[in-house]
Short mmCIF file of C-alpha atoms in Angstrom, two decimals:
data_model
loop_
_atom_site.label_atom_id
_atom_site.label_comp_id
_atom_site.label_asym_id
_atom_site.label_seq_id
_atom_site.Cartn_x
_atom_site.Cartn_y
_atom_site.Cartn_z
CA MET A 1 -31.87 56.48 -32.69
CA ALA A 2 -30.16 57.36 -36.00
CA LEU A 3 -26.93 55.40 -35.38
CA HIS A 4 -26.59 52.46 -33.01
CA VAL A 5 -23.27 50.64 -32.57
CA ALA A 6 -22.74 47.73 -30.18
CA SER A 7 -19.95 45.20 -29.62
CA LEU A 8 -18.06 46.51 -32.65
CA TYR A 9 -14.60 45.13 -33.38
CA ALA A 10 -12.58 46.36 -36.37
CA GLY A 11 -9.09 46.21 -37.79
CA TYR A 12 -6.83 45.09 -40.58
CA GLY A 13 -6.31 41.37 -41.12
CA ARG A 14 -5.31 39.86 -37.79
CA ILE A 15 -4.60 43.27 -36.26
CA GLU A 16 -7.55 44.34 -34.13
CA VAL A 17 -7.62 48.13 -33.75
CA CYS A 18 -11.04 48.88 -32.21
CA ARG A 19 -12.53 46.65 -29.53
CA ASP A 20 -16.03 46.37 -28.08
CA ILE A 21 -17.22 49.80 -29.25
CA ALA A 22 -20.72 50.85 -28.21
CA LEU A 23 -22.25 54.24 -28.99
CA ASP A 24 -25.47 55.89 -30.14
CA VAL A 25 -26.13 59.12 -32.01
CA ARG A 26 -29.60 60.64 -32.25
CA GLY A 27 -30.93 62.53 -35.25
CA GLY A 28 -29.80 66.15 -35.03
CA GLU A 29 -27.09 65.33 -32.48
CA PHE A 30 -23.33 65.88 -32.77
CA LEU A 31 -21.22 63.27 -30.97
CA ALA A 32 -17.44 63.72 -30.89
CA VAL A 33 -15.01 60.80 -30.66
CA LEU A 34 -11.77 62.24 -29.29
CA GLY A 35 -8.40 60.55 -29.41
CA ALA A 36 -4.75 60.96 -30.31
CA ASN A 37 -3.14 59.82 -33.54
CA GLY A 38 -3.25 56.04 -33.58
CA ALA A 39 -6.15 55.77 -31.13
CA GLY A 40 -8.35 54.14 -33.78
CA LYS A 41 -10.65 57.02 -34.76
CA SER A 42 -10.31 56.58 -38.53
CA THR A 43 -10.65 52.81 -38.17
CA LEU A 44 -13.88 53.26 -36.21
CA LEU A 45 -15.41 55.59 -38.79
CA GLY A 46 -14.24 53.35 -41.64
CA ALA A 47 -15.83 50.33 -39.96
CA ILE A 48 -19.15 52.16 -39.60
CA ALA A 49 -18.92 53.33 -43.22
CA GLY A 50 -18.18 49.80 -44.44
CA SER A 51 -14.71 50.43 -45.85
CA ILE A 52 -12.89 48.52 -43.06
CA ALA A 53 -13.63 44.95 -42.01
CA SER A 54 -15.56 44.66 -38.76
CA ARG A 55 -17.90 42.53 -36.73
CA GLY A 56 -20.66 43.60 -34.39
CA THR A 57 -23.89 45.55 -34.58
CA VAL A 58 -24.29 48.72 -36.65
CA THR A 59 -27.77 50.04 -37.44
CA LEU A 60 -28.82 53.26 -39.16
CA ASP A 61 -32.37 54.47 -38.60
CA GLY A 62 -33.18 50.96 -37.38
CA LYS A 63 -31.79 49.22 -40.46
CA PRO A 64 -28.93 46.73 -39.91
CA LEU A 65 -25.84 47.59 -41.97
CA ALA A 66 -23.91 44.36 -41.32
CA GLY A 67 -23.03 42.68 -44.60
CA LEU A 68 -23.46 45.86 -46.65
CA ASN A 69 -20.45 47.28 -48.49
CA ALA A 70 -19.52 50.96 -48.39
CA ARG A 71 -21.56 51.85 -51.48
CA ASP A 72 -24.71 50.17 -50.16
CA ARG A 73 -24.25 51.84 -46.78
CA ALA A 74 -24.02 55.18 -48.59
CA ARG A 75 -27.29 54.38 -50.34
CA SER A 76 -28.79 53.65 -46.91
CA GLY A 77 -28.09 57.23 -45.79
CA LEU A 78 -24.50 57.29 -44.55
CA ALA A 79 -21.82 59.69 -45.78
CA LEU A 80 -18.14 59.81 -44.77
CA VAL A 81 -15.84 62.82 -45.11
CA PRO A 82 -12.47 61.08 -44.79
CA GLU A 83 -9.33 62.42 -43.18
CA GLY A 84 -7.30 64.58 -45.55
CA ARG A 85 -10.38 65.28 -47.72
CA ARG A 86 -9.71 62.13 -49.73
CA ASN A 87 -13.21 62.18 -51.21
CA LEU A 88 -12.10 64.97 -53.58
CA PHE A 89 -10.56 64.66 -57.04
CA ALA A 90 -7.95 67.42 -57.27
CA PRO A 91 -7.89 67.80 -61.10
CA LEU A 92 -11.69 68.10 -61.33
CA THR A 93 -13.49 71.39 -60.83
CA VAL A 94 -15.63 72.20 -57.83
CA MET A 95 -18.78 71.59 -59.89
CA GLU A 96 -17.48 68.29 -61.26
CA ASN A 97 -16.70 67.04 -57.75
CA LEU A 98 -20.19 68.00 -56.61
CA GLN A 99 -21.73 66.26 -59.61
CA LEU A 100 -19.95 63.06 -58.60
CA GLY A 101 -21.49 63.37 -55.15
CA LEU A 102 -24.94 63.87 -56.67
CA ARG A 103 -24.88 60.57 -58.56
CA LEU A 104 -26.83 58.73 -55.85
CA LEU A 105 -29.78 61.11 -56.25
CA PRO A 106 -32.52 60.75 -58.88
CA HIS A 107 -31.76 62.87 -61.96
CA ALA A 108 -34.76 65.11 -61.29
CA GLU A 109 -33.36 66.17 -57.90
CA ARG A 110 -29.75 66.88 -58.86
CA ALA A 111 -30.02 70.44 -60.23
CA ARG A 112 -32.00 71.63 -57.20
CA MET A 113 -29.62 69.96 -54.78
CA LEU A 114 -26.63 71.56 -56.51
CA GLN A 115 -28.18 74.99 -55.99
CA ASP A 116 -28.93 74.15 -52.35
CA LEU A 117 -25.27 73.26 -51.82
CA TYR A 118 -24.13 76.50 -53.42
CA ALA A 119 -26.51 78.40 -51.11
CA MET A 120 -25.06 76.55 -48.11
CA PHE A 121 -21.44 77.14 -49.21
CA PRO A 122 -21.41 80.37 -51.29
CA ILE A 123 -17.63 80.23 -51.76
CA LEU A 124 -18.10 77.03 -53.77
CA SER A 125 -20.44 78.82 -56.14
CA ASP A 126 -17.79 81.50 -56.63
CA ARG A 127 -15.17 78.81 -57.28
CA HIS A 128 -17.36 76.42 -59.29
CA ALA A 129 -15.00 76.32 -62.30
CA GLN A 130 -11.78 76.08 -60.26
CA PRO A 131 -9.95 72.74 -59.85
CA ALA A 132 -10.37 71.36 -56.34
CA GLY A 133 -6.61 71.03 -55.98
CA LEU A 134 -6.19 74.80 -56.26
CA LEU A 135 -8.59 75.63 -53.42
CA SER A 136 -7.32 76.63 -49.99
CA GLY A 137 -7.39 74.02 -47.22
CA GLY A 138 -10.54 75.50 -45.72
CA GLU A 139 -12.27 75.66 -49.10
CA GLN A 140 -11.33 72.05 -49.80
CA GLN A 141 -12.85 71.00 -46.49
CA MET A 142 -16.08 72.82 -47.35
CA LEU A 143 -16.12 71.09 -50.74
CA ALA A 144 -15.52 67.71 -49.07
CA LEU A 145 -18.50 68.41 -46.80
CA ALA A 146 -20.66 69.48 -49.72
CA VAL A 147 -19.80 66.35 -51.72
CA ALA A 148 -20.92 64.22 -48.76
CA LEU A 149 -24.09 66.27 -48.22
CA ALA A 150 -24.97 65.90 -51.91
CA ARG A 151 -26.17 62.37 -51.08
CA LYS A 152 -28.79 63.70 -48.61
CA PRO A 153 -27.47 61.49 -45.79
CA SER A 154 -29.12 60.98 -42.42
CA LEU A 155 -25.72 60.28 -40.82
CA LEU A 156 -22.52 62.23 -41.48
CA LEU A 157 -19.13 60.88 -40.40
CA LEU A 158 -16.43 63.57 -40.16
CA ASP A 159 -12.84 62.38 -39.81
CA GLU A 160 -10.48 65.08 -38.46
CA PRO A 161 -12.00 68.05 -40.36
CA SER A 162 -9.74 70.48 -38.45
CA GLN A 163 -6.54 68.80 -39.63
CA GLY A 164 -3.98 71.24 -41.05
CA LEU A 165 -6.20 74.32 -40.86
CA ALA A 166 -5.29 77.69 -39.32
CA PRO A 167 -7.21 78.96 -36.25
CA LEU A 168 -9.17 81.61 -38.16
CA VAL A 169 -10.16 79.06 -40.79
CA LEU A 170 -11.27 76.68 -38.03
CA GLN A 171 -13.63 79.29 -36.61
CA HIS A 172 -15.34 79.66 -39.97
CA LEU A 173 -15.40 75.90 -40.52
CA ALA A 174 -16.97 75.30 -37.10
CA ALA A 175 -19.71 77.80 -37.94
CA GLN A 176 -20.36 76.07 -41.28
CA ILE A 177 -20.51 72.62 -39.71
CA GLY A 178 -22.76 73.93 -36.93
CA GLU A 179 -25.27 75.03 -39.57
CA LEU A 180 -25.81 71.35 -40.40
CA ARG A 181 -28.02 71.09 -37.30
CA LYS A 182 -30.76 72.73 -39.36
CA LEU A 183 -30.77 69.63 -41.58
CA GLY A 184 -31.48 67.29 -38.67
CA LEU A 185 -28.45 65.13 -39.42
CA ALA A 186 -26.79 62.83 -36.94
CA VAL A 187 -23.09 63.71 -36.95
CA LEU A 188 -20.23 61.56 -35.63
CA LEU A 189 -17.09 63.70 -35.43
CA ALA A 190 -13.65 62.11 -34.95
CA GLU A 191 -11.18 64.70 -33.69
CA GLN A 192 -7.88 65.22 -31.92
CA ASN A 193 -8.57 68.94 -31.45
CA HIS A 194 -10.89 68.86 -28.43
CA ARG A 195 -11.39 72.63 -28.40
CA PHE A 196 -12.64 72.54 -31.99
CA ALA A 197 -14.95 69.65 -31.11
CA ALA A 198 -16.25 71.54 -28.06
CA GLN A 199 -17.70 74.20 -30.37
CA LEU A 200 -19.88 71.60 -32.07
CA CYS A 201 -20.79 68.56 -30.02
CA GLU A 202 -23.55 67.93 -27.50
CA ARG A 203 -21.65 64.91 -26.17
CA TYR A 204 -18.20 63.40 -26.47
CA VAL A 205 -16.47 60.09 -25.82
CA VAL A 206 -12.74 59.39 -25.58
CA LEU A 207 -11.13 56.65 -27.69
CA SER A 208 -7.85 55.38 -26.27
CA SER A 209 -5.91 52.44 -27.74
CA GLY A 210 -8.99 51.31 -29.62
CA GLU A 211 -11.36 51.34 -26.64
CA LEU A 212 -13.86 53.91 -25.39
CA SER A 213 -12.92 55.34 -22.01
CA GLY A 214 -15.53 57.73 -20.72
CA GLY A 215 -16.95 61.00 -21.94
CA GLY A 216 -19.36 63.76 -21.06
CA SER A 217 -21.32 66.72 -22.35
CA GLY A 218 -20.07 69.26 -24.85
CA ARG A 219 -20.27 71.97 -22.19
CA GLU A 220 -17.76 70.09 -20.08
CA LEU A 221 -15.35 69.57 -22.92
CA GLN A 222 -13.74 73.01 -23.23
CA ASP A 223 -12.05 72.65 -19.84
CA ALA A 224 -11.82 68.85 -19.74
CA GLU A 225 -8.20 68.45 -18.68
CA HIS A 226 -8.47 64.66 -18.57
CA VAL A 227 -9.23 64.71 -22.30
CA ALA A 228 -6.13 66.78 -23.01
CA HIS A 229 -4.04 64.40 -20.92
CA ALA A 230 -5.45 61.39 -22.77
CA LEU A 231 -4.59 62.96 -26.11
CA LEU A 232 -1.07 63.86 -25.03
CA ALA A 233 -0.47 60.42 -23.55
CA GLU A 234 -0.87 58.74 -26.94
CA ALA A 235 0.65 61.48 -29.10
#
């Protein structure tokens, strides 16, 4: 099991946002966590990534992550693409952002990995000298993904990648994210757009008011009216 989470509680100071979370993600599997704004999706991913205080069990490839900060968890094989693509530096070029992502790799591997990322996202090669802040929303999301993948993670956390993107852009983005299966990554996708998530995930769970409340297979998700109702109820 790539990611194992059990009895996880997380929040801010005395405010507990996520309660008694338990989930598992296998290598090569996409699991979607669906919920409305304020359901606790970003808090959950931040707790797993080590950027938000939490208690409970989190293991990655069998290694306990409790007590490790966000940087050490990244070194253990975890990468987070935060909501709003906040892992990008707008004034820096595409190449400079990627080079920052490559810092966790040995020097001898960086040039090859950069070329692999350009092969995976050809538009980034075309835009390599352009400031990240001047890219379109879809291009920025691809760059945010590439920066995370530069670390060669075994687990990828995606926080609302569909946010603010047009339907045609979402189709292309879903195809790009789907290609990550070839890398054998475990992917935990936090989303409000359940139809976007349905294009990607093998399984889904619903997060409501900080607690998990059921789920099912990706095939069931496209027409899962109870998911839509849960999202609307908290919107």
